[in-house]
Tab-separated table of C-alpha atoms and ligand atoms in Angstrom:
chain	number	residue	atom	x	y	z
A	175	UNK	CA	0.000	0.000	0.000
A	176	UNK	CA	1.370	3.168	-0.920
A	177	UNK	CA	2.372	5.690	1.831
A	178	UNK	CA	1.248	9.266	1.575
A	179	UNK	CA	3.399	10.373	4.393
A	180	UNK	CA	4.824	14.017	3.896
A	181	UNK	CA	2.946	14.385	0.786
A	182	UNK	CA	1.017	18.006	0.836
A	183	UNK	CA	-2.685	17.759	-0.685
A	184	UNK	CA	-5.105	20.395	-1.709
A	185	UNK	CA	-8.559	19.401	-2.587
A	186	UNK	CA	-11.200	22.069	-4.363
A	187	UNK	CA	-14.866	20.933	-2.761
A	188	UNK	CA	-18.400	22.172	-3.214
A	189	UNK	CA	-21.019	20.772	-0.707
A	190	UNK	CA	-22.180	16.862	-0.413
A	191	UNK	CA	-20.367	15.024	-2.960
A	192	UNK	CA	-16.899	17.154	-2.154
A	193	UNK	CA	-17.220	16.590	1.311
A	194	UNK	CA	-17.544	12.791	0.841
A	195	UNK	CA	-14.292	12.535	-0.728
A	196	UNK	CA	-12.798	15.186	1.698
A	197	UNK	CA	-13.607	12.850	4.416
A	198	UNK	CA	-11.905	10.337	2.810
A	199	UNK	CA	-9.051	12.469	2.494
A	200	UNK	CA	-8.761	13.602	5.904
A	201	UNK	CA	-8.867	9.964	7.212
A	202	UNK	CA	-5.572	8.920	5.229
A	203	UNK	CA	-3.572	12.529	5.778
A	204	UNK	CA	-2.993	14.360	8.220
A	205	UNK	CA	-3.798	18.153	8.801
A	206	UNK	CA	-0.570	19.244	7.948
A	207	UNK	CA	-1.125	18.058	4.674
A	208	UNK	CA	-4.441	18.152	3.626
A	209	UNK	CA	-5.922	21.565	2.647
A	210	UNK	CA	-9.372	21.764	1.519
A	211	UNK	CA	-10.975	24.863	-0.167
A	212	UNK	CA	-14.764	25.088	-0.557
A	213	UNK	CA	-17.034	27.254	-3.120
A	214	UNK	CA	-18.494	29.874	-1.399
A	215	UNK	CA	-20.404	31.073	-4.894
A	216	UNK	CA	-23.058	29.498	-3.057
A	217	UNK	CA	-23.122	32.015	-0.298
A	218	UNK	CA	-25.802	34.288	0.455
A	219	UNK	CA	-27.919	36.224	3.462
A	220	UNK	CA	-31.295	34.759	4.677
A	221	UNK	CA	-33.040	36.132	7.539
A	222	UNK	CA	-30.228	38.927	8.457
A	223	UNK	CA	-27.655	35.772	8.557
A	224	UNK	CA	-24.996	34.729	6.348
A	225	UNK	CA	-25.305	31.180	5.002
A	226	UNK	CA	-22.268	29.304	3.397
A	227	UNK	CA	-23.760	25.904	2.460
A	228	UNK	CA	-20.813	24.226	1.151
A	229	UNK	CA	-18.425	25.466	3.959
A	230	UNK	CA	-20.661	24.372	6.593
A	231	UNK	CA	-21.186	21.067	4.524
A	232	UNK	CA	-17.487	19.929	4.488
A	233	UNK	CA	-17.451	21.242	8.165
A	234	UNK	CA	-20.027	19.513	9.413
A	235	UNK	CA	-18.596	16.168	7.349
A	236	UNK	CA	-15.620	16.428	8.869
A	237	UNK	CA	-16.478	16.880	12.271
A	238	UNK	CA	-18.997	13.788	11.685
A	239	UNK	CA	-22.026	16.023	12.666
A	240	UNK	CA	-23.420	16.044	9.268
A	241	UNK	CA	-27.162	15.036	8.480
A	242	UNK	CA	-26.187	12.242	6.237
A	243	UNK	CA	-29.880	11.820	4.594
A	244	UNK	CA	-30.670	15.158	3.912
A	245	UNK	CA	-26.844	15.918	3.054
A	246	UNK	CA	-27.251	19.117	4.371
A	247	UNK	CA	-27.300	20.489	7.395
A	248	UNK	CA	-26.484	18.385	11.209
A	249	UNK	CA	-27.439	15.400	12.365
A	250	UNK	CA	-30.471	15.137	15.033
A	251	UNK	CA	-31.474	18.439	13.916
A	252	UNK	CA	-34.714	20.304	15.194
A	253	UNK	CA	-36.814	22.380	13.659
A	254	UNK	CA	-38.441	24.601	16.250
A	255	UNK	CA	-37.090	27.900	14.619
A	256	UNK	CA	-39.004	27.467	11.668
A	257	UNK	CA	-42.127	26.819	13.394
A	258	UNK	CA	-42.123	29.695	15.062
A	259	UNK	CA	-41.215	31.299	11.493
A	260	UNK	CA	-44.321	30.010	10.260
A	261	UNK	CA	-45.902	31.495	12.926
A	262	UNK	CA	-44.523	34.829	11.778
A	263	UNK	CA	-45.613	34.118	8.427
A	264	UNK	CA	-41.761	34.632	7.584
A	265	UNK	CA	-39.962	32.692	4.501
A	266	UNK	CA	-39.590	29.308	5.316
A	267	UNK	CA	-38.888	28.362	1.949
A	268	UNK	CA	-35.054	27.862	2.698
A	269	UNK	CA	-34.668	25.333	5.821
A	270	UNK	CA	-32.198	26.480	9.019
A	271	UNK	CA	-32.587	24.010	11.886
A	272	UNK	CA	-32.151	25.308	15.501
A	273	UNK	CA	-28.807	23.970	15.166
A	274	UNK	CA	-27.324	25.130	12.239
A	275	UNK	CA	-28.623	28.750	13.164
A	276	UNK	CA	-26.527	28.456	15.815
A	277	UNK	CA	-23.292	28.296	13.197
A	278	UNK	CA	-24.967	31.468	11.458
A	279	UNK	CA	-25.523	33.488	14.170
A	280	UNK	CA	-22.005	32.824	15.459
A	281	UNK	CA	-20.828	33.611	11.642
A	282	UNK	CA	-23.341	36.996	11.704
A	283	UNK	CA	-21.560	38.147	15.156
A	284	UNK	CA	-17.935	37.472	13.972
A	285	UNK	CA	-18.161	39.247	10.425
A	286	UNK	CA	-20.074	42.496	12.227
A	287	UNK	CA	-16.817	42.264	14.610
A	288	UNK	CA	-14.710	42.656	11.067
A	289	UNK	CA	-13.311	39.017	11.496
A	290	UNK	CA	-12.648	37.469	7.566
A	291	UNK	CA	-14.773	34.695	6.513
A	292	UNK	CA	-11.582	32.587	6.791
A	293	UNK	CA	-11.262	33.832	10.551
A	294	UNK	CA	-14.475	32.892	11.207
A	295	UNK	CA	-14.597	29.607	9.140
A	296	UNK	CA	-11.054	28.564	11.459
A	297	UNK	CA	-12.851	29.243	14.969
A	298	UNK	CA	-16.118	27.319	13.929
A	299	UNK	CA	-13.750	24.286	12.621
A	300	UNK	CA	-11.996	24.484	16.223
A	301	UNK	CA	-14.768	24.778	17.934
A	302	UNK	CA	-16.228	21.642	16.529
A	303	UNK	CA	-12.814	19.769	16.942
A	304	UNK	CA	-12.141	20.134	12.981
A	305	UNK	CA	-8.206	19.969	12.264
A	306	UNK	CA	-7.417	19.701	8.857
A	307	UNK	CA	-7.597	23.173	7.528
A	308	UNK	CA	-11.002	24.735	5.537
A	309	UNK	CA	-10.442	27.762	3.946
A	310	UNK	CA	-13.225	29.580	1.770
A	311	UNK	CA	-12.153	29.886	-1.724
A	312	UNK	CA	-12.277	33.933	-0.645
A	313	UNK	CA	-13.151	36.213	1.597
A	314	UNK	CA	-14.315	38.189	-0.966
A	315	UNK	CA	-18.497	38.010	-2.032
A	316	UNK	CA	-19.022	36.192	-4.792
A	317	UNK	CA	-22.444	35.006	-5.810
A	318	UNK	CA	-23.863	32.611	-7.971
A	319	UNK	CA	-26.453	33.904	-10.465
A	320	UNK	CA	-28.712	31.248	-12.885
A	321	UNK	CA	-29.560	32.869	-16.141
A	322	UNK	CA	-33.137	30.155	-16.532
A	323	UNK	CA	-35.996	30.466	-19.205
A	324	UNK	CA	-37.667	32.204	-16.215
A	325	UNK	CA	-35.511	34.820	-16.036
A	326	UNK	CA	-31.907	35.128	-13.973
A	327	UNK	CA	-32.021	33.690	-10.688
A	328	UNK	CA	-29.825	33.854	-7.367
A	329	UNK	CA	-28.400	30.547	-6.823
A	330	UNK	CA	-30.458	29.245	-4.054
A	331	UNK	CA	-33.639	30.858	-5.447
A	332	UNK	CA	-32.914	28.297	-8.311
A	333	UNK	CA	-31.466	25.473	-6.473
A	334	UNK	CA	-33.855	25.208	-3.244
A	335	UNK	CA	-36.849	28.007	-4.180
A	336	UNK	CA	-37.375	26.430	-7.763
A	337	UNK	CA	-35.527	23.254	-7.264
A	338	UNK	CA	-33.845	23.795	-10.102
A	339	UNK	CA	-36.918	23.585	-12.279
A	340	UNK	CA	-36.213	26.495	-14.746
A	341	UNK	CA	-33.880	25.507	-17.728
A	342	UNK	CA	-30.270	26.928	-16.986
A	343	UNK	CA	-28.805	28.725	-19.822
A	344	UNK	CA	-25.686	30.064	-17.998
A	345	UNK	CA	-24.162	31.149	-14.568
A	346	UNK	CA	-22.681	34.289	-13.427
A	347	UNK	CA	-20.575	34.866	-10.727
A	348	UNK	CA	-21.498	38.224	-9.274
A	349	UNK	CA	-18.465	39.516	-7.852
A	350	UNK	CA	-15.698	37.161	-9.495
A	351	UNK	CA	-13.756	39.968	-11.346
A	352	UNK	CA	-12.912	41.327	-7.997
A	353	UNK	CA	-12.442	38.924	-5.271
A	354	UNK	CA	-9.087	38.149	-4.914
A	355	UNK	CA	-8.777	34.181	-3.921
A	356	UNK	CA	-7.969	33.412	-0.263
A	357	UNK	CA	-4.217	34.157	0.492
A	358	UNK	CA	-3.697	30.276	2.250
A	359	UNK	CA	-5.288	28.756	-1.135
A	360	UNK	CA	-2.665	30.820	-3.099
A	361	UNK	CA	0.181	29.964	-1.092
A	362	UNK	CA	-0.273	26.395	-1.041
A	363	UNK	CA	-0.747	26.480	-4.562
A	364	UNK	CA	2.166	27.724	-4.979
A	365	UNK	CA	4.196	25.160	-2.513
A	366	UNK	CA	6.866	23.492	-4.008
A	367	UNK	CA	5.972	20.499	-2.587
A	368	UNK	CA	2.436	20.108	-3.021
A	369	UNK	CA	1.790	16.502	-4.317
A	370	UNK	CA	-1.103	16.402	-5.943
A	371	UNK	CA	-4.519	19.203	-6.416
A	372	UNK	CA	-7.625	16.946	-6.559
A	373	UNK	CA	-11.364	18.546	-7.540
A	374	UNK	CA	-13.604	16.673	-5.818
A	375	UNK	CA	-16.260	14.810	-7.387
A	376	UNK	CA	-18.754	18.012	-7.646
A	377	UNK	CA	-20.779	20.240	-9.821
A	378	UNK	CA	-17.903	21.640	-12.066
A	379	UNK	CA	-20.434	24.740	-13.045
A	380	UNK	CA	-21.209	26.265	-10.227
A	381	UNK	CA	-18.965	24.569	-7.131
A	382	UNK	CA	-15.648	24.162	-9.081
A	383	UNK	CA	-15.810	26.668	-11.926
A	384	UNK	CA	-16.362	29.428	-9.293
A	385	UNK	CA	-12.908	28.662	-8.301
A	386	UNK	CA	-11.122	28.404	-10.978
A	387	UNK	CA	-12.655	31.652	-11.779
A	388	UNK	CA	-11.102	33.519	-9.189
A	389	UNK	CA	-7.545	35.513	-10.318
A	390	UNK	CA	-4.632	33.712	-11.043
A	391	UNK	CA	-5.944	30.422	-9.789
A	392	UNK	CA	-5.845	29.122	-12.904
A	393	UNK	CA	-2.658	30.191	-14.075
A	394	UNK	CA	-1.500	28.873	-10.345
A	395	UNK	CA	-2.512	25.485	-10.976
A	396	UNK	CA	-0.909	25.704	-14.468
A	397	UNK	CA	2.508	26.150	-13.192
A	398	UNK	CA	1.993	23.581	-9.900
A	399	UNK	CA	4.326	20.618	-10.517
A	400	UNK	CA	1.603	18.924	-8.761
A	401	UNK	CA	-1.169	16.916	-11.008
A	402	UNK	CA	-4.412	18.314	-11.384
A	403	UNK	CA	-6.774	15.598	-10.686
A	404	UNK	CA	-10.510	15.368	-10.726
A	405	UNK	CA	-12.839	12.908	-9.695
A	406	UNK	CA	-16.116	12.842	-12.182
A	407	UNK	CA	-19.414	14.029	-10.744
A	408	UNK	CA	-21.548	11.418	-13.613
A	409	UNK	CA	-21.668	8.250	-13.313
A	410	UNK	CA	-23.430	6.052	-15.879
A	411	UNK	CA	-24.938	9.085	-16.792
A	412	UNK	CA	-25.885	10.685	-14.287
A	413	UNK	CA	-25.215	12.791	-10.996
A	414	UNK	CA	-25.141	10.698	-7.621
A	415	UNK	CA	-26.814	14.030	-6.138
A	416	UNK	CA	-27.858	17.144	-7.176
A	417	UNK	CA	-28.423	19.167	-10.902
A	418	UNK	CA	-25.187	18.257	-12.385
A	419	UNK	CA	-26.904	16.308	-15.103
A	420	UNK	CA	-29.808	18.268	-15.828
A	421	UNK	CA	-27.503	21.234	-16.279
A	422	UNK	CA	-25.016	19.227	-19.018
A	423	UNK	CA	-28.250	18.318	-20.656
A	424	UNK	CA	-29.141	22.053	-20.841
A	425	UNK	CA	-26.086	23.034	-22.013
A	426	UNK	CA	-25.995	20.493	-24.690
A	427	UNK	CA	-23.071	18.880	-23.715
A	428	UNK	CA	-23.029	14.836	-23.601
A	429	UNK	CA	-24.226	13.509	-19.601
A	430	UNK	CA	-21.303	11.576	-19.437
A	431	UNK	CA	-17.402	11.583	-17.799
A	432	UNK	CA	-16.447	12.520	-21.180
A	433	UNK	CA	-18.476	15.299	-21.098
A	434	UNK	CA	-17.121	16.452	-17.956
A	435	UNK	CA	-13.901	16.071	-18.889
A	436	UNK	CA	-14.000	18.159	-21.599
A	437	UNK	CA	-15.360	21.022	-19.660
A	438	UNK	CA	-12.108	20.865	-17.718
A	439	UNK	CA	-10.072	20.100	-20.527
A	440	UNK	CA	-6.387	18.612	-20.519
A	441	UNK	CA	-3.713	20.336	-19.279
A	442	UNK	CA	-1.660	19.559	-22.020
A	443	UNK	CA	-3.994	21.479	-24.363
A	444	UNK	CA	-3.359	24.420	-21.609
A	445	UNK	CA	-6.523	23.701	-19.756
A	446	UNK	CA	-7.271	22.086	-16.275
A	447	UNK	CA	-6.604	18.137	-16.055
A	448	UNK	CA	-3.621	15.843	-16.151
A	449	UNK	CA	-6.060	13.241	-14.290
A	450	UNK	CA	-9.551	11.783	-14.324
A	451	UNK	CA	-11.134	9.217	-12.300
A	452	UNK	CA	-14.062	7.780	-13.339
A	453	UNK	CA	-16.136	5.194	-12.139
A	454	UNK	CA	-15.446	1.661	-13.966
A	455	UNK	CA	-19.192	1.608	-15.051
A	456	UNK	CA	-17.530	4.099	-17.350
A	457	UNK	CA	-14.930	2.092	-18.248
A	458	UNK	CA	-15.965	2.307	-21.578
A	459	UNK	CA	-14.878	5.924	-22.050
A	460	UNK	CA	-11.535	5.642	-21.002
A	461	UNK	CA	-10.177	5.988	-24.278
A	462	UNK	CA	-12.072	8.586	-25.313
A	463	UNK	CA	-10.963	10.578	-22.195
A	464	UNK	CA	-7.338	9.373	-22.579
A	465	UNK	CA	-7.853	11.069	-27.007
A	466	UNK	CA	-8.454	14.366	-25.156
A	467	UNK	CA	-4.681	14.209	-23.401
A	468	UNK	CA	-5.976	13.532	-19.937
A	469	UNK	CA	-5.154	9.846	-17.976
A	470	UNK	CA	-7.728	8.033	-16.477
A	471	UNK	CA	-8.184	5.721	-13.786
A	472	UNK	CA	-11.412	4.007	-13.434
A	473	UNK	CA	-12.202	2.629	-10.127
A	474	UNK	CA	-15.862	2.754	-7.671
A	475	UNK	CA	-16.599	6.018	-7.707
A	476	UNK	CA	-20.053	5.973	-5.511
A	477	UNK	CA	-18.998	6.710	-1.646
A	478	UNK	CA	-21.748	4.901	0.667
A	479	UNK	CA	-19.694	3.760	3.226
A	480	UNK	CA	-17.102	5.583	5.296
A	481	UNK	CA	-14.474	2.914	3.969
A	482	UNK	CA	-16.105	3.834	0.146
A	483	UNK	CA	-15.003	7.220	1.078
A	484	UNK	CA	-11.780	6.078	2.293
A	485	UNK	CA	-11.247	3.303	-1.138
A	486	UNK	CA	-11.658	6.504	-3.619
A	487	UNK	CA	-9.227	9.021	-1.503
A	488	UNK	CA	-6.662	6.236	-1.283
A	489	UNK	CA	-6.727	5.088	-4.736
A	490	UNK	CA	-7.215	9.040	-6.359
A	491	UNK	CA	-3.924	9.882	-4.564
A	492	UNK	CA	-2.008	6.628	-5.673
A	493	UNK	CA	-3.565	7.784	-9.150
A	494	UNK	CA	-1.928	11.658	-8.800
A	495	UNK	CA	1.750	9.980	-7.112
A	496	UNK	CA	1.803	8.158	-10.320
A	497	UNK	CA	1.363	10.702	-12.707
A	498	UNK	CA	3.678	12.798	-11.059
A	499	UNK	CA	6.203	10.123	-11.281
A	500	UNK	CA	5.431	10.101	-14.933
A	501	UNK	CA	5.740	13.918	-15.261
A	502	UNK	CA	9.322	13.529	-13.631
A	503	UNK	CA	10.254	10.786	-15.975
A	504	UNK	CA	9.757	12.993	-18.946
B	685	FO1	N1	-30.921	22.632	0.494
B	685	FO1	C1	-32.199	22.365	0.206
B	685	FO1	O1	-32.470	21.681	-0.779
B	685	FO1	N2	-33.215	22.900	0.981
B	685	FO1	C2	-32.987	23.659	2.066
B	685	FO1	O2	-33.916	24.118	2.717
B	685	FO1	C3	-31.598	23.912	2.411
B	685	FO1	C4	-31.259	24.640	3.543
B	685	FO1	C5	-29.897	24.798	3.883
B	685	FO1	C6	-29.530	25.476	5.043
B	685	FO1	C7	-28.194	25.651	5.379
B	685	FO1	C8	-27.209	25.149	4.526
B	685	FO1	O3	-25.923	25.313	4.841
B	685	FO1	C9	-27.560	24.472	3.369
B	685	FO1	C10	-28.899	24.303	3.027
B	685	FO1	N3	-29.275	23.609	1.876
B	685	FO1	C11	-30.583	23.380	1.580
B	685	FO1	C12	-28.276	23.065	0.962
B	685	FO1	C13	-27.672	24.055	0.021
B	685	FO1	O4	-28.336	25.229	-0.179
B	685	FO1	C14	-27.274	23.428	-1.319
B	685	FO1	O5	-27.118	22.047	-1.246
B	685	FO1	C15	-25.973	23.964	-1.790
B	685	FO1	O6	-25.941	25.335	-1.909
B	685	FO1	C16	-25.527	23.323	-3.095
B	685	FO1	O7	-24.203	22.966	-2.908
């Protein structure tokens, strides 16, 4: 079994499927190694109080307080808040259990202090006995806009309001042009001896491209001796959660690994990927991947178990030290 030991990881997340994989991550590295950075494109204010869904998500996963069913939110949540908001005939249309208010009150009292996102992200992970590190892509606004045949929507008005009824046509990332990426992401993209950069397996349109959108992260992960790696989102077809596939379908582009992979692109070409894992009921598209200049390594993709999570982490870095062993050789 290959040893990871020393090797420095960074791992680009959105919210359920990212934090799977980030679980797995954090179970076979330690926190001096493993860096995660979540989408906050996702990020907006309900009620008076800021929500970051995917932060909280990977927070919540790693500090094994997530609510595994819903895949958002905690585990043996209540629900007393929004009864009361009912009463109030206030919106109820976007669910905060007692809970996870808690984490946005505590994020609402912190920010009005003038404490970063990043600042306040590091306490909360403390607090609930997180140590591998979760940084924010920025602590910058950005937000997530859904240009739909009903008109353009804020990302959560799509995803949870409309439940991502309305036919997407595009996304815009309010914000983007500006926001300068989180100085910790930067820097360890930058590290010498970062070992691999892995993109989790989730929606590349509105968790990943959001950063990759963000200056010079891009060019950053260009020049990393590390291998860009992601881990595809579709399998057989389609997404194990969430609007990936109806959104590839509205785009036109084939619901399929290949299809994701050329939205990345291969490094080589002077886009994203030197890497692609794909699930082996894919198998059949390895060669088709491998035509567009990006290796593949098709293993079980879909993370049920905590070991599942574990299998994929284990066998996505073995997949990265290899190619960078192949980079070296020439
Ligand atoms: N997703 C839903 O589908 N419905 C909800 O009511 C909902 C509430 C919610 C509250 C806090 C939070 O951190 C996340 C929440 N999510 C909810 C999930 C979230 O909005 C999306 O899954 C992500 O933005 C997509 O990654």
């Amino acid at each position: 079994m290959t040893s990871f030991a020393e090797r420095k990881v960074l791992a680009l997340s959105g919210g359920v499927g990212g934090a799977k994989l980030a679980l797995g991550l954090s179970k076979i590295l330690t926190p001096a190694q493993l860096t995660i950075v979540a989408n906050t494109g996702d990020d907006f204010e309900h009620l008076g109080l800021p929500i970051s869904p995917d932060l909280d998500t990977v927070m919540y996963t790693l500090a094994g307080r997530n609510n595994q069913e819903q895949g958002w939110g905690l585990a043996d949540e209540t629900w007393q808040a929004m009864e009361m908001l009912r009463n109030y005939a206030a919106p109820t249309w976007f669910q905060l259990g007692d809970k996870d208010i808690a984490t946005h009150l505590v994020r609402r009292q912190m920010l009005a202090e003038g404490k970063t996102l990043s600042e306040v992200s590091a306490h909360l992970c403390r607090q609930l006995g997180v140590e591998h590190c979760l940084l924010p892509m920025s602590d910058d606004p950005v937000q997530t806009w859904v240009d739909t045949d009903a008109g353009e929507l804020p990302f959560q008005t799509y995803f949870v309001g409309e439940r991502c009824r309305p036919t997407a046509r595009g996304f815009r990332f309010a914000g983007i042009a500006t926001a300068q990426p989180q100085p910790g992401f930067m820097t360890r993209l930058a590290d010498p001896q970062l070992s691999a950069i892995v993109i989790c397996p989730s929606n590349p349109f509105v968790s990943v491209d959001p950063i990759l959108q963000l200056a010079g992260v891009r060019a950053a992960m260009a020049q990393s001796a590390a291998p860009v790696i992601a881990v595809s989102p579709i399998v057989a077809g389609a997404a194990i959660k969430g609007p990936t596939a109806k959104m590839m379908a509205e785009a036109q582009m084939p619901v399929s690994a290949l299809g994701v992979a050329e939205h990345y692109g291969a490094r080589a070409d002077g886009a994203l990927l030197d890497g692609f894992v794909i699930d082996e009921a894919d198998a059949d598209q390895v060669q088709d991947i491998e035509r567009l200049g990006i290796a593949v390594h098709a293993t079980k993709t879909v993370m049920h178990s905590l070991q599942d999570r574990i299998d994929l982490a284990r066998s996505t870095l073995e997949f990265a030290l290899d190619l960078a062993a192949r980079r070296k050789g020439g």
